[in-house]
Coordinates of C-alpha atoms and ligand atoms in Angstrom, one line a residue:
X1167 CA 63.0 33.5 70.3
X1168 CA 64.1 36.1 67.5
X1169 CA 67.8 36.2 68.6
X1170 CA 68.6 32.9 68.9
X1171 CA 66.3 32.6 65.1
X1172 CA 68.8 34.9 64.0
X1173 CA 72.1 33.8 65.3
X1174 CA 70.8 29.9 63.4
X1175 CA 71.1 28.6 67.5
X1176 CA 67.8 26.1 68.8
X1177 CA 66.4 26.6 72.4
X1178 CA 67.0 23.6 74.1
X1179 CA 64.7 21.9 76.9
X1180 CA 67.0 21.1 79.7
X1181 CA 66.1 17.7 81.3
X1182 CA 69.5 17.1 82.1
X1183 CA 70.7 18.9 85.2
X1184 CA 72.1 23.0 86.0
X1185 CA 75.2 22.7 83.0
X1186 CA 76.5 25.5 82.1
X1187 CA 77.4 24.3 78.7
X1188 CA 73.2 24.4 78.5
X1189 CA 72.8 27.9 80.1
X1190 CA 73.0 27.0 83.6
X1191 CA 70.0 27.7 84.5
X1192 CA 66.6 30.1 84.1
X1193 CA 66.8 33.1 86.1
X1194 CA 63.2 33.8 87.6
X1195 CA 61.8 36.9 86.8
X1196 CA 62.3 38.3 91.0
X1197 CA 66.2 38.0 89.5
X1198 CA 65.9 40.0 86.6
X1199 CA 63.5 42.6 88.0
X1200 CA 66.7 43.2 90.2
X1201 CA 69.3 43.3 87.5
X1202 CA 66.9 45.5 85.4
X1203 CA 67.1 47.5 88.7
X1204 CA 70.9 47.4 88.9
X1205 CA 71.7 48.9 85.6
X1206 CA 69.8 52.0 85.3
X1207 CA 72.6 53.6 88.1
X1208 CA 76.3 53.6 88.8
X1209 CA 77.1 53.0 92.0
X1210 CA 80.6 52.7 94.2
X1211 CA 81.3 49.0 93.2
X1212 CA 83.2 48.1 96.5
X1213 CA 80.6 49.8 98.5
X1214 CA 77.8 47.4 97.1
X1215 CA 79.5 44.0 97.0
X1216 CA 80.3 44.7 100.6
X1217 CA 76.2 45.8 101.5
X1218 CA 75.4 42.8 99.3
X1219 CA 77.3 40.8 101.3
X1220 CA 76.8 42.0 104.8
X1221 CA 73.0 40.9 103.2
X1222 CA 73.7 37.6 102.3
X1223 CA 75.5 36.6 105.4
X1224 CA 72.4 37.7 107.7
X1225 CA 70.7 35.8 105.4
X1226 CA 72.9 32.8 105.2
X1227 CA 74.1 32.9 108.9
X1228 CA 77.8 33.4 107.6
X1229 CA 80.2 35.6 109.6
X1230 CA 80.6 37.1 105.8
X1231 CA 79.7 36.8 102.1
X1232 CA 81.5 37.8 98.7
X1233 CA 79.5 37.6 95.2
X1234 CA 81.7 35.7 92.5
X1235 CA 81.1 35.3 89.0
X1236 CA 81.3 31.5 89.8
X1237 CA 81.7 28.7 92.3
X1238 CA 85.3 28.2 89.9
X1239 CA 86.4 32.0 90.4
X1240 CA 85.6 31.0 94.3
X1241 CA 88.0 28.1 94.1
X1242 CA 90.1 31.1 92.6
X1243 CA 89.5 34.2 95.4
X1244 CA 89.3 31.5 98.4
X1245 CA 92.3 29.9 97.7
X1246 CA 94.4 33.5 97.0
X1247 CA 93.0 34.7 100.4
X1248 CA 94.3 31.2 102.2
X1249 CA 98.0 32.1 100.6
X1250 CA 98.2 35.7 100.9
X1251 CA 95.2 36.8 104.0
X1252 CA 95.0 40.8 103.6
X1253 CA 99.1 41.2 103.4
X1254 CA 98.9 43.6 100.3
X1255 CA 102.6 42.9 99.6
X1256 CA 101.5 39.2 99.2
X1257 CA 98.4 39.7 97.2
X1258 CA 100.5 41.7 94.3
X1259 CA 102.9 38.8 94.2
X1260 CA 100.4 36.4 93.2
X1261 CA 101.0 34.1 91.2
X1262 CA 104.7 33.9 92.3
X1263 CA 104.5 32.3 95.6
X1264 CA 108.1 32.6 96.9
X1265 CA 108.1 33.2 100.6
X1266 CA 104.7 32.4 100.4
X1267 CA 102.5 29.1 101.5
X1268 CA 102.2 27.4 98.3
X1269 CA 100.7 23.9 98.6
X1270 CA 97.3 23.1 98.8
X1271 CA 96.0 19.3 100.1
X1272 CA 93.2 17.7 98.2
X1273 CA 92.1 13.7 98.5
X1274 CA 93.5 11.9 95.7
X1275 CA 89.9 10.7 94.8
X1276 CA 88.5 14.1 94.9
X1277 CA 90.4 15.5 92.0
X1278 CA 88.5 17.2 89.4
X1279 CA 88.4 19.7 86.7
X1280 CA 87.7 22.4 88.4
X1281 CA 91.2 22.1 90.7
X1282 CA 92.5 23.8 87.8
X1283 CA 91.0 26.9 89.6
X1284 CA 92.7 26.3 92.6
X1285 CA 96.0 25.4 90.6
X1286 CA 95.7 28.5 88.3
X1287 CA 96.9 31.2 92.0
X1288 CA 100.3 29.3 91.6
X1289 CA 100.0 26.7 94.5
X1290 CA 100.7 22.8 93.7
X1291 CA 98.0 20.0 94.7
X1292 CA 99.3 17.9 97.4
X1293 CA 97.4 14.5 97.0
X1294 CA 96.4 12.7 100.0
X1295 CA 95.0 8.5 100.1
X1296 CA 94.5 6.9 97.0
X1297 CA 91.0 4.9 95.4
X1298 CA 90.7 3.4 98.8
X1299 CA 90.9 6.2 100.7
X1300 CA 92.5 8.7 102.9
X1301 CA 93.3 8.6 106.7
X1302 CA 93.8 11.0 109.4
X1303 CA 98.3 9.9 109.0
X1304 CA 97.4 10.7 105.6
X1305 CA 96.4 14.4 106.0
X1306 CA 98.8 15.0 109.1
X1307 CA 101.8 13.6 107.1
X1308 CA 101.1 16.3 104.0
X1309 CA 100.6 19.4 106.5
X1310 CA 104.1 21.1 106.2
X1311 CA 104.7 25.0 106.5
X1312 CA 103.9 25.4 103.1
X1313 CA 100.1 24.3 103.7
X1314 CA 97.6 27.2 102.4
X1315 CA 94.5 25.3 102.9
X1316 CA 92.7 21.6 102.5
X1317 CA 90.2 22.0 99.4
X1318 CA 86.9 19.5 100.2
X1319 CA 85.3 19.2 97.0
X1320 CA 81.6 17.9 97.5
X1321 CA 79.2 16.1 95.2
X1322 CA 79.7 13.8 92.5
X1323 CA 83.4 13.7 93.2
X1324 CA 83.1 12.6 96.9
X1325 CA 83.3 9.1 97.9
X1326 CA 82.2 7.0 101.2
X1327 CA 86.1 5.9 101.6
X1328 CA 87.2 9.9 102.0
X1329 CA 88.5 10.9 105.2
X1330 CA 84.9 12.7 106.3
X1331 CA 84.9 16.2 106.3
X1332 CA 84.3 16.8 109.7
X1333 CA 87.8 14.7 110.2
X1334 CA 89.6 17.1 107.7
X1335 CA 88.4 20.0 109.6
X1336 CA 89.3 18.6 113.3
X1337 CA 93.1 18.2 112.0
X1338 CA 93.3 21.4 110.0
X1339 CA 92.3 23.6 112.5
X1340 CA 94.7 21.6 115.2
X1341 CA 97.0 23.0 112.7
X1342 CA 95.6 26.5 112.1
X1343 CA 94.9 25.9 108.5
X1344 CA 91.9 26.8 106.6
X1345 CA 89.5 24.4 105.2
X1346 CA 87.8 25.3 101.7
X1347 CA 84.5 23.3 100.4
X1348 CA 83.5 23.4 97.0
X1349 CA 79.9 23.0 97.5
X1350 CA 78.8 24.4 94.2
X1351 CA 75.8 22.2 93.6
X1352 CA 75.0 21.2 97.0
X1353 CA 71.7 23.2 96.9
X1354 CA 68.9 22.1 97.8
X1355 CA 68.3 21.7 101.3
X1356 CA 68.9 25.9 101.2
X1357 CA 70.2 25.7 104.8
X1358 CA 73.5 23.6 103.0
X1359 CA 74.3 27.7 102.6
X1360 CA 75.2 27.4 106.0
X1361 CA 75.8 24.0 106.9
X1362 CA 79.3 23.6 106.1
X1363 CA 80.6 26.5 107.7
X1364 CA 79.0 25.5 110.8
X1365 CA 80.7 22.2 110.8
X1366 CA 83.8 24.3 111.1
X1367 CA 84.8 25.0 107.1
X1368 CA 86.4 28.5 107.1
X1369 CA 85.0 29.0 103.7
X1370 CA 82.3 27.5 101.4
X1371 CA 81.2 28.0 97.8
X1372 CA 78.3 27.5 95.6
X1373 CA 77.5 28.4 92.3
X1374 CA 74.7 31.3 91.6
X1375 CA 73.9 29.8 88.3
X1376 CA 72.9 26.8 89.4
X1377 CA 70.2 25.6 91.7
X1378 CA 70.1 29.1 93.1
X1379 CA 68.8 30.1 89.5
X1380 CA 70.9 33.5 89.7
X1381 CA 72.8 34.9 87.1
X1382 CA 74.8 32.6 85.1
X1383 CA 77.7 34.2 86.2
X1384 CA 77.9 34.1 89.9
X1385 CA 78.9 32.4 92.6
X1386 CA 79.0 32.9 96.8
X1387 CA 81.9 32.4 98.7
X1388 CA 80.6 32.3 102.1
X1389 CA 82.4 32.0 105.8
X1390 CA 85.5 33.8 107.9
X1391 CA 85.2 37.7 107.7
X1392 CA 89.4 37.8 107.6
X1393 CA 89.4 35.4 104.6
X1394 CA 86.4 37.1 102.6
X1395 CA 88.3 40.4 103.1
X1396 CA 91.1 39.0 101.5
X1397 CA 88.6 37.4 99.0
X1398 CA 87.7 41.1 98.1
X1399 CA 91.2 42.5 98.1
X1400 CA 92.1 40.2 95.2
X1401 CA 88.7 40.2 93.8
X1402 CA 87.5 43.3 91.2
X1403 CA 87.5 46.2 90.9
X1404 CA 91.0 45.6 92.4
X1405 CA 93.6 45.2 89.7
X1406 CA 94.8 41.5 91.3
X1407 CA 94.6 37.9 90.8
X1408 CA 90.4 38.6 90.9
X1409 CA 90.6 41.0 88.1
X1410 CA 89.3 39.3 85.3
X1411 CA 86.6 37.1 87.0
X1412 CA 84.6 40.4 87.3
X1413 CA 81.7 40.5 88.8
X1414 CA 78.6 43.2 87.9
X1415 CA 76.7 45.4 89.9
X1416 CA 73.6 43.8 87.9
X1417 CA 75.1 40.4 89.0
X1418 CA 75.7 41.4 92.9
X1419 CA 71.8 42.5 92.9
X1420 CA 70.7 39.6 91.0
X1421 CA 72.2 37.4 93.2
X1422 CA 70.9 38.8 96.1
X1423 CA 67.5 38.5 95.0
X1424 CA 68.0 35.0 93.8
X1425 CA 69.2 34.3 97.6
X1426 CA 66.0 35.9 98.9
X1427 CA 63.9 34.1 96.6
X1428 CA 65.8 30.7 97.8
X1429 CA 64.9 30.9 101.2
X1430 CA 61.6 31.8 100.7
X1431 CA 60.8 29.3 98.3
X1432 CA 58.9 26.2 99.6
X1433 CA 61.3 23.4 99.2
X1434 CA 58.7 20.7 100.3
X1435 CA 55.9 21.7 97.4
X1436 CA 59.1 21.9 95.0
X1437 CA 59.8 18.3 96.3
X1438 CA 56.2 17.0 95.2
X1439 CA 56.1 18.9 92.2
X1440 CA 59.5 16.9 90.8
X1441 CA 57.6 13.9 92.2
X1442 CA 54.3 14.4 90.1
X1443 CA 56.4 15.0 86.8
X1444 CA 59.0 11.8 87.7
X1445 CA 55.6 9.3 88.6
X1446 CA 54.2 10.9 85.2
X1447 CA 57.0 10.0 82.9
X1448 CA 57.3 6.8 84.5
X1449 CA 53.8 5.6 84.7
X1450 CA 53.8 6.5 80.1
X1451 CA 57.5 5.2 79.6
X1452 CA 56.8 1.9 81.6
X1453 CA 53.8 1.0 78.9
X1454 CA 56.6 1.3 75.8
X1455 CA 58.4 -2.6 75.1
X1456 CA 62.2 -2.1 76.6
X1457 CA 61.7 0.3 78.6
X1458 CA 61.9 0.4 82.5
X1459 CA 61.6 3.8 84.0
X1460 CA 61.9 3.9 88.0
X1461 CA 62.8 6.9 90.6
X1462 CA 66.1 7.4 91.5
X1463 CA 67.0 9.3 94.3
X1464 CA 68.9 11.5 94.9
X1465 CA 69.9 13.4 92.0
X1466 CA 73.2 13.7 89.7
X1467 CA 74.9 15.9 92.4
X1468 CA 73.4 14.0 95.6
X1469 CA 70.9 16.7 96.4
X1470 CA 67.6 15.8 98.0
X1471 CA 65.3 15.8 94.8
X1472 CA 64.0 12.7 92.7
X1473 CA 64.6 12.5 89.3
X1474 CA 63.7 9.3 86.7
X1475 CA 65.9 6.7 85.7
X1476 CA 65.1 5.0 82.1
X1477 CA 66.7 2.0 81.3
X1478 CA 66.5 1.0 77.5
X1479 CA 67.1 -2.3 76.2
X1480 CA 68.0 -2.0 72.9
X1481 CA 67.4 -5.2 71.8
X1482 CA 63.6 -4.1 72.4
X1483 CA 63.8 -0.8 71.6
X1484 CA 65.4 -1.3 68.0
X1485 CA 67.7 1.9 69.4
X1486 CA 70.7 2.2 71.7
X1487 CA 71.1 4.6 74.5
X1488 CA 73.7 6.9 73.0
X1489 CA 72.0 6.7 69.6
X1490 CA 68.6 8.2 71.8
X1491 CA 70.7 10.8 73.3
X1492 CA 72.0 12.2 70.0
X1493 CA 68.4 11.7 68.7
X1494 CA 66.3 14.2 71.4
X1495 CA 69.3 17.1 70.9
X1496 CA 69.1 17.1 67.5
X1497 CA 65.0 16.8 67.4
X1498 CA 62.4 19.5 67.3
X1499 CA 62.3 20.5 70.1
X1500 CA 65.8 20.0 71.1
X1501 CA 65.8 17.6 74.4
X1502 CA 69.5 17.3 76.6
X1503 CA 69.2 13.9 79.0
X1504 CA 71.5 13.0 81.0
X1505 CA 74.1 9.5 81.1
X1506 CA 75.0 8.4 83.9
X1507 CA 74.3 4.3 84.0
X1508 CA 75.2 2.5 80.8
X1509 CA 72.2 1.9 78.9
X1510 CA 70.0 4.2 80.4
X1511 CA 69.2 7.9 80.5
X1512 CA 68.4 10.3 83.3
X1513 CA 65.6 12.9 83.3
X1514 CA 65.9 15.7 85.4
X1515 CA 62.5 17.9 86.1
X1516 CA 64.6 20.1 88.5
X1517 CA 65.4 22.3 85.2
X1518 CA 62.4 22.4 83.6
X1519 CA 60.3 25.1 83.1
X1520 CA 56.6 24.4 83.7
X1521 CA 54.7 22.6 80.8
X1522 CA 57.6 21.3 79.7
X1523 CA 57.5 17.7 81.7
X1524 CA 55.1 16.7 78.8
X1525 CA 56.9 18.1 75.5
X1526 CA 60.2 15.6 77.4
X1527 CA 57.8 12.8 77.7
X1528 CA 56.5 12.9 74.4
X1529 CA 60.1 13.4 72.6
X1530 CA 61.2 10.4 74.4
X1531 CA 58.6 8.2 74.1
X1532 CA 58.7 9.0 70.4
X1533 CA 62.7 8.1 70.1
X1534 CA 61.9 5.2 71.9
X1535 CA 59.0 3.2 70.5
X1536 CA 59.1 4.2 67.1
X1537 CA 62.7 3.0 65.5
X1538 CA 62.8 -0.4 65.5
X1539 CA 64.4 -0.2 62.5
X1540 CA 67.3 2.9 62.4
X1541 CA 66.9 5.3 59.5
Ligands
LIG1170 C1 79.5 23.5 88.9 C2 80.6 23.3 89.7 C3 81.7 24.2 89.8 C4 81.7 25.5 88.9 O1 80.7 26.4 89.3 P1 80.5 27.7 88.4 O2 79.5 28.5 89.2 O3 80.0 27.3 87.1 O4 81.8 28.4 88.3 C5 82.7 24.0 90.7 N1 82.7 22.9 91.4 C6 81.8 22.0 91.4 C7 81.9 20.8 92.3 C8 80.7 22.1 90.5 O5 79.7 21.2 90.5

């Protein structure tokens, strides 16, 4: 590609999973086409996020939808609109909470980096349960007055010993407080775009950039009408809290499309296809001395997809994991893997473009069964 020739930057093939320190993701060309679309007119900005979103709850079954430019600028929006609802007064105050709800519960186990988003409207963290868990006491006992919401974050960061989330939802509404779920990489199954605000979660996030393959910078926040109009009132082109997380016209219509093109998409051939390309790479890696690729299942954020687990022995190999890892990036073509066991590296085929399964196989292989001694 001439631009990034020019700027001295290497493509990279991602067989690591949607990071946005890689790009995110590829938008398919259905996305584009609709961003292309998008830029040629001006438009009233607050008349087309709310059409957007009266689209994508229909197509979501939500009550409501607001576009984003993030799942993290969610965290941001959703937790302002649980403080403040649609009290204008309120939503110019932010971040000074006086006289305003300012504590937000979290399990203990499910902090994370991105609670700095939730941290960054003003309200504190209250921590619920510790590594072995969190119990109903536990939640009732933090509830006070001051309560804005319970943030559920799920994926990577949940554990088996959290207080489930249909348990958190039961007590918060008891307590008429609204229940926020990061969901930002819980796709697939699609119909996860609706699942936890059926369970009862008044509002639910994913990232656009992700799985969705949307632009890079979006993100749905999905559930309550009340609370999305509040998402809106602090979001841009409003001069609030939301301001600077702006969010395109070329990015509402992209994400749109990349919603449509979601749904429509048939999940159970994309299951097969990941399949073919994970039975590929481990059928060739199993024949190199060292190496013992197998299946795993599910993937990095506990989404129904396989991906291939490939576990070095360097004493075989002649070349440690992390020296492997360093290796493929900095190779031609540049490969990213991903770590998640000690002495073994994850490929992903989720975020691969097709062809590419073979270009992964044949980098790896290559780091793998020709260094037994290291240069
Ligand atoms: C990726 C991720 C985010 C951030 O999503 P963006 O769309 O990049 O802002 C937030 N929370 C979780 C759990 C994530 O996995």
């Amino acid at each position: 590609m001439a631009l990034l020739q020019e700027l001295g930057l290497r493509p990279v093939i991602n067989a690591s999973a949607t990071l946005t320190r890689l790009g995110g993701s590829i938008m398919p060309p259905e996305v584009w086409a609709a961003m292309d679309e998008a830029r040629t007119q001006f438009v009233d900005l607050i008349e087309m996020q709310r059409r957007v979103g009266e689209r994508i709850a229909a197509l979501t079954h939500n009550e409501a939808a607001y576009v984003s430019s993030g799942a993290a600028a969610g965290l941001v929006l959703a937790t302002a609109a649980c403080v403040t609802g649609t009290d204008e007064t309120a939503i110019r105050r932010l971040p000074h909470l006086d006289g305003l709800k300012s504590e937000v519960i979290v399990q203990a186990t499910q902090r994370n980096g991105y609670d700095f988003a939730v941290r960054q409207v003003g309200v504190r963290l209250v921590e619920i349960g510790d590594a072995g868990g969190a119990t109903v006491t536990d939640l009732e006992r933090a509830i006070s007055p001051a309560t804005a919401a319970v943030a559920w974050f799920q994926g990577a960061m949940t554990r088996p010993t959290d207080l489930p989330l249909e348990m958190v939802i039961e007590v918060a509404k008891v307590h008429g407080i609204p229940v926020i779920v990061d969901a930002a990489a819980q796709l697939p199954p699609p119909d996860n775009l609706w699942k936890y605000t059926q369970m009862g979660a008044d509002l639910a996030l994913f990232s656009g950039g992700k799985d969705l393959r949307g632009p890079q910078s979006s993100g749905l926040i999905l559930g309550r009408a009340e609370l999305i109009a509040a998402c809106a009132l602090h979001g841009n082109p409003n001069p609030r809290i939301g301001r600077p997380m702006k969010v395109g016209k070329e990015e509402m219509a992209g994400l749109l499309a990349a919603v449509e093109r979601y749904l429509r998409l048939d999940h159970g051939e994309r299951t097969r296809e990941c399949d073919r390309i994970v039975a590929l790479w481990c059928a060739a890696l199993n024949e190199v001395a060292g190496v013992a690729a197998t299946r795993d299942f599910p993937n990095e954020a506990g989404q129904p997809l396989p991906w291939c687990r490939v576990a070095i022995d360097s004493g075989v190999t002649g070349v440690a994991r992390d020296e492997v890892v360093v290796r493929l990036m900095a190779g031609d073509p540049s490969v990213a893997v991903a770590c998640r066991d000690p002495d073994a590296i994850h490929l992903n085929p989720t975020t691969l473009e097709p062809g590419e399964e073979t270009i992964v196989l044949a980098r790896v292989m290559d780091e793998l069964s020709s260094r037994r001694t290291i240069a």
